[in-house]
Amino acid sequence: MRTALLQSSGRPGSVVENLKVLDEAAGRAAAGGAVLLAAPEMFLTGYAIGDDIGHLAEPADGDWADTVAEIAGRHGLAIAYGYPERDGDAVHNSAQLISADGDRLANYRKTHLFGDFERAHFTPGEQPVVQAKLNGLTIGLMICYDVEFPEPVRAHALAGTDLLLVPTANMVPFQLVAESVVPVRAWENQMYVAYINRIGQEGEFDFFGLSTLAGPDGVARTKAGRGEELLLGDVDPAFLAESRAANPYLTDRRPGLYGSLA
């Protein structure tokens, strides 16, 4: 399954412009044979936009979702994107997956908030494993800081996730996450992990890019630099099955020994 990763910060503060960027990227991704396009954390609005997060936030089934569904249908591919989700008085840092048919397949709310900025603007989600089926694969959703905790990624592995999408807004000096943690998560959990980062200076944050699609062998199928890029990489179900058979981490676990971790 060819997967496209959009490494971009779009136009922070302008949903209209970011939807245009997403539309253009979807066209290029489809032309390259992709059936899935994934964009970064908070892509539709921008990340470091202060109180505008709350002002711009929309429900998961709002106008933005309708527009993304139209883009997905017109280009014939599924789209995952980050956005601020309004649910009553709460605002969540969320990621949504919409199919090529325009169906809302999954919506995930970031469970681990990073730093004072996020804790001031978002309410954490409470559902660690959110999945959907796409082209015969089980797709999982997670956001940025979540992947730095081994427990929720392992929970995805135990629930059968084949490809974990991780829209991200990671900044200097935490490049280690993209370069080392993400490939290790893919290896130790025997799954593909797509890590899709923002780029450049935004408010107080300097996003470093380095988006990657890591395979279950811990090897990057594609890797970005620090500028705006559209990456294409393949998720191979046959290779995934072979890798899981050769590396039985999940079947060799001894859960009875791990009770103290919870």
GROMACS .gro file of C-alpha atoms in nm:
model
  262
    1MET     CA    1   0.000   0.000   0.000
    2ARG     CA    2   0.171   0.315  -0.119
    3THR     CA    3   0.159   0.582   0.151
    4ALA     CA    4   0.237   0.953   0.114
    5LEU     CA    5   0.370   1.165   0.399
    6LEU     CA    6   0.321   1.541   0.371
    7GLN     CA    7   0.599   1.714   0.563
    8SER     CA    8   0.477   2.072   0.585
    9SER     CA    9   0.356   2.336   0.829
   10GLY     CA   10   0.119   2.476   0.569
   11ARG     CA   11   0.009   2.830   0.646
   12PRO     CA   12  -0.041   2.861   1.024
   13GLY     CA   13  -0.364   3.040   1.109
   14SER     CA   14  -0.533   2.989   0.770
   15VAL     CA   15  -0.753   2.684   0.734
   16VAL     CA   16  -0.846   2.786   0.380
   17GLU     CA   17  -0.482   2.794   0.268
   18ASN     CA   18  -0.399   2.469   0.447
   19LEU     CA   19  -0.685   2.293   0.272
   20LYS     CA   20  -0.540   2.417  -0.058
   21VAL     CA   21  -0.198   2.276   0.039
   22LEU     CA   22  -0.363   1.946   0.131
   23ASP     CA   23  -0.553   1.938  -0.200
   24GLU     CA   24  -0.236   1.999  -0.402
   25ALA     CA   25  -0.046   1.734  -0.206
   26ALA     CA   26  -0.330   1.485  -0.254
   27GLY     CA   27  -0.307   1.535  -0.629
   28ARG     CA   28   0.067   1.471  -0.630
   29ALA     CA   29   0.031   1.172  -0.397
   30ALA     CA   30  -0.237   1.013  -0.614
   31ALA     CA   31  -0.025   1.070  -0.924
   32GLY     CA   32   0.254   0.883  -0.748
   33GLY     CA   33   0.030   0.584  -0.684
   34ALA     CA   34  -0.049   0.653  -0.317
   35VAL     CA   35  -0.376   0.533  -0.169
   36LEU     CA   36  -0.318   0.713   0.163
   37LEU     CA   37  -0.193   1.064   0.241
   38ALA     CA   38  -0.098   1.162   0.596
   39ALA     CA   39  -0.045   1.522   0.710
   40PRO     CA   40   0.113   1.652   1.035
   41GLU     CA   41  -0.028   1.734   1.376
   42MET     CA   42  -0.267   2.034   1.380
   43PHE     CA   43  -0.216   2.072   1.006
   44LEU     CA   44  -0.546   2.238   0.925
   45THR     CA   45  -0.496   2.536   1.157
   46GLY     CA   46  -0.131   2.548   1.253
   47TYR     CA   47   0.012   2.450   1.589
   48ALA     CA   48   0.154   2.760   1.762
   49ILE     CA   49  -0.146   2.987   1.708
   50GLY     CA   50  -0.233   3.049   2.074
   51ASP     CA   51  -0.597   3.117   2.160
   52ASP     CA   52  -0.693   3.084   1.794
   53ILE     CA   53  -0.683   2.711   1.860
   54GLY     CA   54  -1.003   2.739   2.058
   55HIS     CA   55  -1.161   2.989   1.821
   56LEU     CA   56  -1.097   2.775   1.513
   57ALA     CA   57  -1.170   2.432   1.663
   58GLU     CA   58  -1.447   2.234   1.492
   59PRO     CA   59  -1.633   1.910   1.565
   60ALA     CA   60  -1.503   1.593   1.402
   61ASP     CA   61  -1.798   1.600   1.161
   62GLY     CA   62  -1.773   1.972   1.084
   63ASP     CA   63  -1.718   2.163   0.762
   64TRP     CA   64  -1.346   2.081   0.750
   65ALA     CA   65  -1.419   1.708   0.751
   66ASP     CA   66  -1.661   1.760   0.463
   67THR     CA   67  -1.397   1.950   0.264
   68VAL     CA   68  -1.130   1.687   0.331
   69ALA     CA   69  -1.377   1.418   0.227
   70GLU     CA   70  -1.436   1.604  -0.100
   71ILE     CA   71  -1.058   1.628  -0.159
   72ALA     CA   72  -1.014   1.258  -0.081
   73GLY     CA   73  -1.293   1.158  -0.318
   74ARG     CA   74  -1.173   1.377  -0.601
   75HIS     CA   75  -0.820   1.237  -0.586
   76GLY     CA   76  -0.919   0.880  -0.499
   77LEU     CA   77  -0.714   0.831  -0.181
   78ALA     CA   78  -0.764   0.827   0.194
   79ILE     CA   79  -0.641   1.124   0.400
   80ALA     CA   80  -0.528   1.147   0.764
   81TYR     CA   81  -0.483   1.494   0.910
   82GLY     CA   82  -0.437   1.675   1.241
   83TYR     CA   83  -0.676   1.944   1.365
   84PRO     CA   84  -0.821   2.097   1.685
   85GLU     CA   85  -1.147   1.918   1.766
   86ARG     CA   86  -1.429   2.096   1.948
   87ASP     CA   87  -1.646   1.878   2.173
   88GLY     CA   88  -1.865   2.099   2.387
   89ASP     CA   89  -1.639   2.309   2.608
   90ALA     CA   90  -1.339   2.080   2.547
   91VAL     CA   91  -1.084   2.116   2.269
   92HIS     CA   92  -0.879   1.811   2.175
   93ASN     CA   93  -0.561   1.777   1.971
   94SER     CA   94  -0.702   1.528   1.723
   95ALA     CA   95  -0.626   1.333   1.407
   96GLN     CA   96  -0.889   1.202   1.169
   97LEU     CA   97  -0.878   0.944   0.890
   98ILE     CA   98  -1.118   0.982   0.598
   99SER     CA   99  -1.152   0.723   0.321
  100ALA     CA  100  -1.138   0.778  -0.053
  101ASP     CA  101  -1.517   0.736  -0.045
  102GLY     CA  102  -1.546   1.027   0.197
  103ASP     CA  103  -1.629   0.817   0.503
  104ARG     CA  104  -1.493   0.920   0.844
  105LEU     CA  105  -1.308   0.599   0.938
  106ALA     CA  106  -1.144   0.700   1.267
  107ASN     CA  107  -1.091   0.999   1.495
  108TYR     CA  108  -0.822   1.001   1.764
  109ARG     CA  109  -0.765   1.247   2.050
  110LYS     CA  110  -0.406   1.290   2.172
  111THR     CA  111  -0.373   1.118   2.508
  112HIS     CA  112  -0.031   1.246   2.621
  113LEU     CA  113  -0.007   1.625   2.611
  114PHE     CA  114   0.340   1.777   2.583
  115GLY     CA  115   0.444   2.080   2.784
  116ASP     CA  116   0.263   2.384   2.922
  117PHE     CA  117   0.145   2.501   2.578
  118GLU     CA  118  -0.057   2.189   2.506
  119ARG     CA  119  -0.188   2.154   2.861
  120ALA     CA  120  -0.314   2.513   2.844
  121HIS     CA  121  -0.505   2.462   2.518
  122PHE     CA  122  -0.618   2.099   2.503
  123THR     CA  123  -0.804   1.835   2.697
  124PRO     CA  124  -0.633   1.493   2.674
  125GLY     CA  125  -0.811   1.204   2.511
  126GLU     CA  126  -0.889   0.886   2.701
  127GLN     CA  127  -0.891   0.619   2.427
  128PRO     CA  128  -0.538   0.492   2.359
  129VAL     CA  129  -0.614   0.260   2.066
  130VAL     CA  130  -0.814   0.392   1.771
  131GLN     CA  131  -0.807   0.185   1.451
  132ALA     CA  132  -0.967   0.150   1.110
  133LYS     CA  133  -0.946  -0.091   0.817
  134LEU     CA  134  -0.800   0.037   0.491
  135ASN     CA  135  -0.707  -0.173   0.187
  136GLY     CA  136  -0.696  -0.487   0.401
  137LEU     CA  137  -0.463  -0.334   0.661
  138THR     CA  138  -0.537  -0.225   1.017
  139ILE     CA  139  -0.447   0.142   1.051
  140GLY     CA  140  -0.385   0.296   1.393
  141LEU     CA  141  -0.375   0.662   1.491
  142MET     CA  142  -0.152   0.833   1.746
  143ILE     CA  143  -0.014   1.188   1.778
  144CYS     CA  144   0.347   1.300   1.834
  145TYR     CA  145   0.436   1.266   2.206
  146ASP     CA  146   0.217   0.954   2.234
  147VAL     CA  147   0.467   0.746   2.035
  148GLU     CA  148   0.742   0.825   2.286
  149PHE     CA  149   0.562   0.607   2.542
  150PRO     CA  150   0.612   0.234   2.480
  151GLU     CA  151   0.285   0.129   2.642
  152PRO     CA  152   0.032   0.275   2.394
  153VAL     CA  153   0.236   0.158   2.095
  154ARG     CA  154   0.247  -0.193   2.240
  155ALA     CA  155  -0.127  -0.172   2.298
  156HIS     CA  156  -0.166  -0.102   1.926
  157ALA     CA  157   0.054  -0.399   1.842
  158LEU     CA  158  -0.153  -0.630   2.063
  159ALA     CA  159  -0.469  -0.497   1.897
  160GLY     CA  160  -0.331  -0.585   1.553
  161THR     CA  161  -0.226  -0.249   1.411
  162ASP     CA  162  -0.026  -0.295   1.089
  163LEU     CA  163   0.047   0.071   1.010
  164LEU     CA  164   0.060   0.331   1.285
  165LEU     CA  165   0.009   0.689   1.162
  166VAL     CA  166   0.171   0.950   1.387
  167PRO     CA  167   0.098   1.312   1.285
  168THR     CA  168   0.363   1.515   1.465
  169ALA     CA  169   0.475   1.862   1.571
  170ASN     CA  170   0.816   1.779   1.714
  171MET     CA  171   1.079   2.042   1.765
  172VAL     CA  172   1.449   2.094   1.825
  173PRO     CA  173   1.624   1.944   2.024
  174PHE     CA  174   1.425   1.619   2.013
  175GLN     CA  175   1.546   1.488   1.675
  176LEU     CA  176   1.633   1.160   1.849
  177VAL     CA  177   1.267   1.066   1.835
  178ALA     CA  178   1.251   1.067   1.456
  179GLU     CA  179   1.597   0.924   1.406
  180SER     CA  180   1.596   0.649   1.670
  181VAL     CA  181   1.276   0.609   1.873
  182VAL     CA  182   1.038   0.569   1.579
  183PRO     CA  183   1.239   0.295   1.402
  184VAL     CA  184   1.276   0.112   1.734
  185ARG     CA  185   0.902   0.133   1.800
  186ALA     CA  186   0.840  -0.019   1.456
  187TRP     CA  187   1.091  -0.299   1.524
  188GLU     CA  188   0.990  -0.389   1.880
  189ASN     CA  189   0.620  -0.391   1.791
  190GLN     CA  190   0.652  -0.544   1.442
  191MET     CA  191   0.454  -0.282   1.253
  192TYR     CA  192   0.504   0.004   1.011
  193VAL     CA  193   0.518   0.350   1.171
  194ALA     CA  194   0.462   0.667   0.967
  195TYR     CA  195   0.589   0.976   1.151
  196ILE     CA  196   0.478   1.298   0.978
  197ASN     CA  197   0.632   1.617   1.116
  198ARG     CA  198   0.593   1.992   1.077
  199ILE     CA  199   0.885   2.213   0.966
  200GLY     CA  200   1.041   2.550   1.044
  201GLN     CA  201   0.990   2.821   1.302
  202GLU     CA  202   0.642   2.864   1.442
  203GLY     CA  203   0.608   3.085   1.746
  204GLU     CA  204   0.851   2.961   2.009
  205PHE     CA  205   0.893   2.624   1.837
  206ASP     CA  206   1.145   2.513   1.573
  207PHE     CA  207   1.004   2.204   1.404
  208PHE     CA  208   1.276   1.984   1.257
  209GLY     CA  209   1.099   1.773   0.995
  210LEU     CA  210   1.276   1.436   0.951
  211SER     CA  211   0.949   1.259   0.874
  212THR     CA  212   0.988   0.887   0.812
  213LEU     CA  213   0.811   0.564   0.730
  214ALA     CA  214   0.983   0.291   0.933
  215GLY     CA  215   0.929  -0.079   0.865
  216PRO     CA  216   0.906  -0.373   1.108
  217ASP     CA  217   1.277  -0.435   1.047
  218GLY     CA  218   1.355  -0.093   1.196
  219VAL     CA  219   1.466   0.040   0.857
  220ALA     CA  220   1.329   0.363   0.709
  221ARG     CA  221   1.149   0.310   0.379
  222THR     CA  222   1.165   0.683   0.319
  223LYS     CA  223   1.306   0.973   0.517
  224ALA     CA  224   1.275   1.351   0.482
  225GLY     CA  225   1.517   1.632   0.548
  226ARG     CA  226   1.417   1.957   0.715
  227GLY     CA  227   1.223   2.127   0.434
  228GLU     CA  228   0.880   2.085   0.281
  229GLU     CA  229   0.853   1.743   0.115
  230LEU     CA  230   0.603   1.486  -0.004
  231LEU     CA  231   0.742   1.140   0.069
  232LEU     CA  232   0.622   0.816  -0.087
  233GLY     CA  233   0.680   0.477   0.073
  234ASP     CA  234   0.529   0.130   0.052
  235VAL     CA  235   0.368  -0.074   0.328
  236ASP     CA  236   0.410  -0.440   0.229
  237PRO     CA  237   0.171  -0.685   0.402
  238ALA     CA  238   0.373  -0.988   0.287
  239PHE     CA  239   0.697  -0.850   0.431
  240LEU     CA  240   0.513  -0.760   0.752
  241ALA     CA  241   0.391  -1.120   0.790
  242GLU     CA  242   0.740  -1.257   0.726
  243SER     CA  243   0.894  -1.018   0.975
  244ARG     CA  244   0.641  -1.105   1.245
  245ALA     CA  245   0.707  -1.476   1.195
  246ALA     CA  246   1.082  -1.424   1.226
  247ASN     CA  247   1.063  -1.184   1.523
  248PRO     CA  248   0.806  -1.322   1.769
  249TYR     CA  249   0.825  -1.047   2.031
  250LEU     CA  250   0.451  -1.043   2.084
  251THR     CA  251   0.409  -1.419   2.122
  252ASP     CA  252   0.717  -1.449   2.345
  253ARG     CA  253   0.586  -1.194   2.595
  254ARG     CA  254   0.519  -1.300   2.957
  255PRO     CA  255   0.237  -1.066   3.063
  256GLY     CA  256   0.218  -1.220   3.410
  257LEU     CA  257   0.552  -1.056   3.492
  258TYR     CA  258   0.444  -0.707   3.389
  259GLY     CA  259   0.158  -0.633   3.627
  260SER     CA  260   0.362  -0.378   3.820
  261LEU     CA  261   0.394  -0.160   3.507
  262ALA     CA  262   0.029  -0.060   3.539
   0.00000   0.00000   0.00000
